[in-house]
Amino acid sequence: MIFLWYNIKNDVKRMNILKRSNTYNLVMASIMAAFVLLTTFMGITVPIGGTNIAFHLGNITCLLSGVLLGPVYGGFASAIGSAIFDILNPMYITSLPFTFVFKFIMTFICGTIAYSNNKNGEDYLYNIVGATTGSLVYMGLRSIKALVINLYFLDMEPLTALLFMLSGLIVAVLKTAFTVGAVAVLFPIMKEKLNSRKLQ
């Protein structure tokens, strides 16, 4: 009995060390990067106001990476997975640098808030605030990028470029609400599954 208790105790210690190690974080970041890539290919189309709006699922996984792995490992998982998607799709290849930076910033902000005040991604409210803030910053970065492209590369009139940006913001707000709502629903489920397998 003592021998069995000693082995269980050592197994728990080894699991705790693994959880805190760079190896664990790198493995989990690689897994999440693969999920980000996969879910970016996935999406749904919702008819709203006489038009169809596409919601891809990649940003959900990006934010989940930030909550699960923290700002740095989660940020790189998000950025790398999204960048690989751009590499594989000729339509988005020119956006690769922006994708990498914007997705990293979004997830870094989410993870920073989720892990602030020693919450370590365990507090539901901090996680949702982090996901919302990261999504809003990402929305702002994409809007600024669109405005600059319309003004200086497509040579639009300033008012026209601004109207295009504002119309894009309306869609972005809807996507942000969808993304954060999905994170709110999916994170507790993922956390429970990971805990049941002693991976968190």
C-alpha positions as YAML, in Angstrom:
chain: A
units: angstrom
residues:
- id: 1
  name: MET
  ca: [0.00, 0.00, 0.00]
- id: 2
  name: ILE
  ca: [2.83, 2.41, 0.90]
- id: 3
  name: PHE
  ca: [4.62, 1.49, -2.31]
- id: 4
  name: LEU
  ca: [1.48, 2.16, -4.35]
- id: 5
  name: TRP
  ca: [0.93, 5.52, -2.64]
- id: 6
  name: TYR
  ca: [4.54, 6.48, -3.30]
- id: 7
  name: ASN
  ca: [4.20, 5.68, -7.02]
- id: 8
  name: ILE
  ca: [0.96, 7.67, -7.33]
- id: 9
  name: LYS
  ca: [2.56, 10.61, -5.55]
- id: 10
  name: ASN
  ca: [5.54, 10.54, -7.91]
- id: 11
  name: ASP
  ca: [3.24, 10.27, -10.95]
- id: 12
  name: VAL
  ca: [1.36, 13.38, -9.81]
- id: 13
  name: LYS
  ca: [4.62, 15.23, -9.30]
- id: 14
  name: ARG
  ca: [5.83, 14.27, -12.76]
- id: 15
  name: MET
  ca: [2.52, 15.40, -14.27]
- id: 16
  name: ASN
  ca: [2.76, 18.78, -12.52]
- id: 17
  name: ILE
  ca: [6.33, 19.24, -13.74]
- id: 18
  name: LEU
  ca: [5.28, 18.32, -17.28]
- id: 19
  name: LYS
  ca: [2.41, 20.82, -17.15]
- id: 20
  name: ARG
  ca: [4.82, 23.62, -16.27]
- id: 21
  name: SER
  ca: [7.57, 22.61, -18.70]
- id: 22
  name: ASN
  ca: [8.42, 24.16, -22.03]
- id: 23
  name: THR
  ca: [7.96, 20.75, -23.62]
- id: 24
  name: TYR
  ca: [4.35, 20.58, -22.49]
- id: 25
  name: ASN
  ca: [3.67, 24.13, -23.68]
- id: 26
  name: LEU
  ca: [5.32, 23.50, -27.05]
- id: 27
  name: VAL
  ca: [3.36, 20.30, -27.60]
- id: 28
  name: MET
  ca: [0.07, 21.95, -26.67]
- id: 29
  name: ALA
  ca: [0.91, 25.00, -28.82]
- id: 30
  name: SER
  ca: [1.58, 22.73, -31.79]
- id: 31
  name: ILE
  ca: [-1.74, 20.96, -31.27]
- id: 32
  name: MET
  ca: [-3.61, 24.26, -31.01]
- id: 33
  name: ALA
  ca: [-1.84, 25.62, -34.12]
- id: 34
  name: ALA
  ca: [-3.10, 22.57, -36.02]
- id: 35
  name: PHE
  ca: [-6.61, 23.20, -34.68]
- id: 36
  name: VAL
  ca: [-6.40, 26.85, -35.72]
- id: 37
  name: LEU
  ca: [-5.43, 25.80, -39.24]
- id: 38
  name: LEU
  ca: [-8.19, 23.20, -39.44]
- id: 39
  name: THR
  ca: [-10.96, 25.43, -38.09]
- id: 40
  name: THR
  ca: [-9.96, 28.33, -40.34]
- id: 41
  name: PHE
  ca: [-10.99, 26.10, -43.25]
- id: 42
  name: MET
  ca: [-14.34, 25.55, -41.53]
- id: 43
  name: GLY
  ca: [-17.19, 28.03, -41.40]
- id: 44
  name: ILE
  ca: [-20.88, 28.72, -41.63]
- id: 45
  name: THR
  ca: [-22.88, 31.21, -43.66]
- id: 46
  name: VAL
  ca: [-25.70, 33.11, -41.95]
- id: 47
  name: PRO
  ca: [-28.30, 35.15, -43.88]
- id: 48
  name: ILE
  ca: [-28.57, 38.58, -42.21]
- id: 49
  name: GLY
  ca: [-30.39, 41.60, -43.61]
- id: 50
  name: GLY
  ca: [-30.78, 40.22, -47.10]
- id: 51
  name: THR
  ca: [-27.12, 39.22, -47.40]
- id: 52
  name: ASN
  ca: [-25.04, 36.20, -46.43]
- id: 53
  name: ILE
  ca: [-22.28, 36.66, -43.86]
- id: 54
  name: ALA
  ca: [-19.60, 34.01, -43.56]
- id: 55
  name: PHE
  ca: [-18.27, 33.13, -40.10]
- id: 56
  name: HIS
  ca: [-15.13, 31.00, -40.16]
- id: 57
  name: LEU
  ca: [-14.21, 29.25, -36.92]
- id: 58
  name: GLY
  ca: [-10.49, 30.05, -36.82]
- id: 59
  name: ASN
  ca: [-10.73, 33.06, -34.49]
- id: 60
  name: ILE
  ca: [-12.59, 30.95, -31.95]
- id: 61
  name: THR
  ca: [-9.68, 28.52, -31.76]
- id: 62
  name: CYS
  ca: [-7.20, 31.41, -31.65]
- id: 63
  name: LEU
  ca: [-8.88, 32.83, -28.56]
- id: 64
  name: LEU
  ca: [-9.16, 29.39, -26.97]
- id: 65
  name: SER
  ca: [-5.40, 29.08, -27.47]
- id: 66
  name: GLY
  ca: [-4.86, 32.29, -25.52]
- id: 67
  name: VAL
  ca: [-7.05, 31.13, -22.65]
- id: 68
  name: LEU
  ca: [-5.57, 27.62, -22.53]
- id: 69
  name: LEU
  ca: [-1.89, 28.43, -23.08]
- id: 70
  name: GLY
  ca: [-1.45, 32.05, -22.07]
- id: 71
  name: PRO
  ca: [-0.33, 35.06, -24.12]
- id: 72
  name: VAL
  ca: [2.99, 33.84, -25.58]
- id: 73
  name: TYR
  ca: [2.44, 30.17, -26.42]
- id: 74
  name: GLY
  ca: [-1.18, 30.82, -27.30]
- id: 75
  name: GLY
  ca: [-0.22, 33.82, -29.41]
- id: 76
  name: PHE
  ca: [2.31, 31.88, -31.45]
- id: 77
  name: ALA
  ca: [-0.06, 28.91, -31.87]
- id: 78
  name: SER
  ca: [-2.69, 31.30, -33.21]
- id: 79
  name: ALA
  ca: [-0.29, 33.21, -35.47]
- id: 80
  name: ILE
  ca: [1.43, 30.14, -36.92]
- id: 81
  name: GLY
  ca: [-1.77, 28.19, -37.57]
- id: 82
  name: SER
  ca: [-3.37, 31.19, -39.28]
- id: 83
  name: ALA
  ca: [-0.24, 31.96, -41.30]
- id: 84
  name: ILE
  ca: [-0.07, 28.39, -42.61]
- id: 85
  name: PHE
  ca: [-3.65, 28.78, -43.81]
- id: 86
  name: ASP
  ca: [-2.61, 31.87, -45.81]
- id: 87
  name: ILE
  ca: [0.35, 29.98, -47.27]
- id: 88
  name: LEU
  ca: [-1.94, 27.18, -48.43]
- id: 89
  name: ASN
  ca: [-4.47, 29.56, -49.97]
- id: 90
  name: PRO
  ca: [-3.16, 31.71, -52.87]
- id: 91
  name: MET
  ca: [-6.01, 34.17, -52.33]
- id: 92
  name: TYR
  ca: [-4.62, 35.17, -48.93]
- id: 93
  name: ILE
  ca: [-0.86, 34.80, -49.44]
- id: 94
  name: THR
  ca: [-0.28, 38.56, -49.63]
- id: 95
  name: SER
  ca: [-2.02, 38.99, -46.26]
- id: 96
  name: LEU
  ca: [0.32, 36.57, -44.49]
- id: 97
  name: PRO
  ca: [2.44, 39.18, -42.58]
- id: 98
  name: PHE
  ca: [-0.68, 41.00, -41.39]
- id: 99
  name: THR
  ca: [-2.37, 37.72, -40.45]
- id: 100
  name: PHE
  ca: [0.61, 36.59, -38.38]
- id: 101
  name: VAL
  ca: [0.92, 39.89, -36.50]
- id: 102
  name: PHE
  ca: [-2.80, 40.58, -36.03]
- id: 103
  name: LYS
  ca: [-3.64, 37.06, -34.85]
- id: 104
  name: PHE
  ca: [-0.71, 37.09, -32.44]
- id: 105
  name: ILE
  ca: [-1.79, 40.45, -31.00]
- id: 106
  name: MET
  ca: [-5.41, 39.31, -30.63]
- id: 107
  name: THR
  ca: [-4.47, 36.12, -28.82]
- id: 108
  name: PHE
  ca: [-1.71, 37.78, -26.77]
- id: 109
  name: ILE
  ca: [-4.20, 40.32, -25.41]
- id: 110
  name: CYS
  ca: [-6.74, 37.60, -24.70]
- id: 111
  name: GLY
  ca: [-4.17, 35.46, -22.88]
- id: 112
  name: THR
  ca: [-2.71, 38.41, -20.96]
- id: 113
  name: ILE
  ca: [-6.10, 39.30, -19.50]
- id: 114
  name: ALA
  ca: [-7.08, 35.67, -18.89]
- id: 115
  name: TYR
  ca: [-3.84, 35.09, -16.96]
- id: 116
  name: SER
  ca: [-3.74, 38.42, -15.10]
- id: 117
  name: ASN
  ca: [-4.13, 38.64, -11.31]
- id: 118
  name: ASN
  ca: [-3.04, 35.01, -10.99]
- id: 119
  name: LYS
  ca: [-6.22, 33.78, -12.69]
- id: 120
  name: ASN
  ca: [-4.22, 31.51, -15.04]
- id: 121
  name: GLY
  ca: [-7.11, 31.06, -17.44]
- id: 122
  name: GLU
  ca: [-9.32, 29.63, -14.68]
- id: 123
  name: ASP
  ca: [-11.69, 32.57, -14.18]
- id: 124
  name: TYR
  ca: [-14.68, 32.59, -16.53]
- id: 125
  name: LEU
  ca: [-15.19, 36.37, -16.41]
- id: 126
  name: TYR
  ca: [-11.52, 37.15, -17.07]
- id: 127
  name: ASN
  ca: [-11.55, 34.72, -19.99]
- id: 128
  name: ILE
  ca: [-14.59, 36.35, -21.58]
- id: 129
  name: VAL
  ca: [-13.21, 39.87, -21.04]
- id: 130
  name: GLY
  ca: [-9.92, 38.73, -22.58]
- id: 131
  name: ALA
  ca: [-11.63, 37.15, -25.58]
- id: 132
  name: THR
  ca: [-13.80, 40.23, -26.11]
- id: 133
  name: THR
  ca: [-10.91, 42.68, -25.80]
- id: 134
  name: GLY
  ca: [-8.67, 40.65, -28.09]
- id: 135
  name: SER
  ca: [-11.44, 40.38, -30.68]
- id: 136
  name: LEU
  ca: [-12.16, 44.11, -30.59]
- id: 137
  name: VAL
  ca: [-8.49, 45.00, -31.03]
- id: 138
  name: TYR
  ca: [-8.26, 42.54, -33.93]
- id: 139
  name: MET
  ca: [-11.36, 44.12, -35.46]
- id: 140
  name: GLY
  ca: [-9.79, 47.56, -35.15]
- id: 141
  name: LEU
  ca: [-6.51, 46.43, -36.73]
- id: 142
  name: ARG
  ca: [-8.29, 44.88, -39.69]
- id: 143
  name: SER
  ca: [-10.44, 47.99, -40.16]
- id: 144
  name: ILE
  ca: [-7.37, 50.25, -40.21]
- id: 145
  name: LYS
  ca: [-5.69, 47.93, -42.70]
- id: 146
  name: ALA
  ca: [-8.78, 48.01, -44.95]
- id: 147
  name: LEU
  ca: [-8.93, 51.81, -44.76]
- id: 148
  name: VAL
  ca: [-5.27, 52.19, -45.70]
- id: 149
  name: ILE
  ca: [-5.62, 49.77, -48.63]
- id: 150
  name: ASN
  ca: [-8.72, 51.54, -49.92]
- id: 151
  name: LEU
  ca: [-7.12, 54.98, -49.65]
- id: 152
  name: TYR
  ca: [-3.59, 54.38, -50.87]
- id: 153
  name: PHE
  ca: [-3.72, 51.23, -52.98]
- id: 154
  name: LEU
  ca: [-7.22, 51.30, -54.47]
- id: 155
  name: ASP
  ca: [-7.17, 55.10, -54.67]
- id: 156
  name: MET
  ca: [-10.67, 55.55, -53.26]
- id: 157
  name: GLU
  ca: [-12.07, 58.89, -52.22]
- id: 158
  name: PRO
  ca: [-11.69, 59.39, -48.44]
- id: 159
  name: LEU
  ca: [-15.45, 59.40, -47.82]
- id: 160
  name: THR
  ca: [-15.96, 56.25, -49.89]
- id: 161
  name: ALA
  ca: [-13.09, 54.50, -48.13]
- id: 162
  name: LEU
  ca: [-14.53, 55.49, -44.75]
- id: 163
  name: LEU
  ca: [-17.99, 54.20, -45.68]
- id: 164
  name: PHE
  ca: [-16.50, 50.89, -46.80]
- id: 165
  name: MET
  ca: [-14.64, 50.65, -43.50]
- id: 166
  name: LEU
  ca: [-17.78, 51.38, -41.49]
- id: 167
  name: SER
  ca: [-19.81, 48.79, -43.39]
- id: 168
  name: GLY
  ca: [-17.06, 46.29, -42.69]
- id: 169
  name: LEU
  ca: [-17.14, 47.22, -39.00]
- id: 170
  name: ILE
  ca: [-20.82, 46.30, -38.76]
- id: 171
  name: VAL
  ca: [-20.08, 42.82, -40.08]
- id: 172
  name: ALA
  ca: [-17.00, 42.62, -37.82]
- id: 173
  name: VAL
  ca: [-19.09, 43.39, -34.73]
- id: 174
  name: LEU
  ca: [-21.45, 40.53, -35.60]
- id: 175
  name: LYS
  ca: [-18.52, 38.18, -36.12]
- id: 176
  name: THR
  ca: [-16.96, 39.28, -32.83]
- id: 177
  name: ALA
  ca: [-20.19, 38.58, -30.94]
- id: 178
  name: PHE
  ca: [-20.40, 35.14, -32.59]
- id: 179
  name: THR
  ca: [-16.75, 34.38, -31.79]
- id: 180
  name: VAL
  ca: [-16.86, 35.43, -28.14]
- id: 181
  name: GLY
  ca: [-20.15, 33.59, -27.63]
- id: 182
  name: ALA
  ca: [-18.61, 30.42, -29.04]
- id: 183
  name: VAL
  ca: [-15.57, 30.78, -26.77]
- id: 184
  name: ALA
  ca: [-17.87, 31.22, -23.76]
- id: 185
  name: VAL
  ca: [-19.62, 27.95, -24.61]
- id: 186
  name: LEU
  ca: [-16.65, 25.87, -25.78]
- id: 187
  name: PHE
  ca: [-13.97, 26.75, -23.23]
- id: 188
  name: PRO
  ca: [-15.63, 25.09, -20.20]
- id: 189
  name: ILE
  ca: [-16.18, 21.96, -22.29]
- id: 190
  name: MET
  ca: [-12.54, 21.86, -23.44]
- id: 191
  name: LYS
  ca: [-11.31, 22.53, -19.92]
- id: 192
  name: GLU
  ca: [-13.38, 19.68, -18.52]
- id: 193
  name: LYS
  ca: [-12.10, 17.28, -21.19]
- id: 194
  name: LEU
  ca: [-8.48, 18.28, -20.55]
- id: 195
  name: ASN
  ca: [-8.91, 17.97, -16.80]
- id: 196
  name: SER
  ca: [-10.46, 14.53, -17.16]
- id: 197
  name: ARG
  ca: [-7.34, 13.45, -19.06]
- id: 198
  name: LYS
  ca: [-5.03, 15.23, -16.59]
- id: 199
  name: LEU
  ca: [-3.70, 17.52, -19.31]
- id: 200
  name: GLN
  ca: [-4.57, 20.72, -17.43]
...
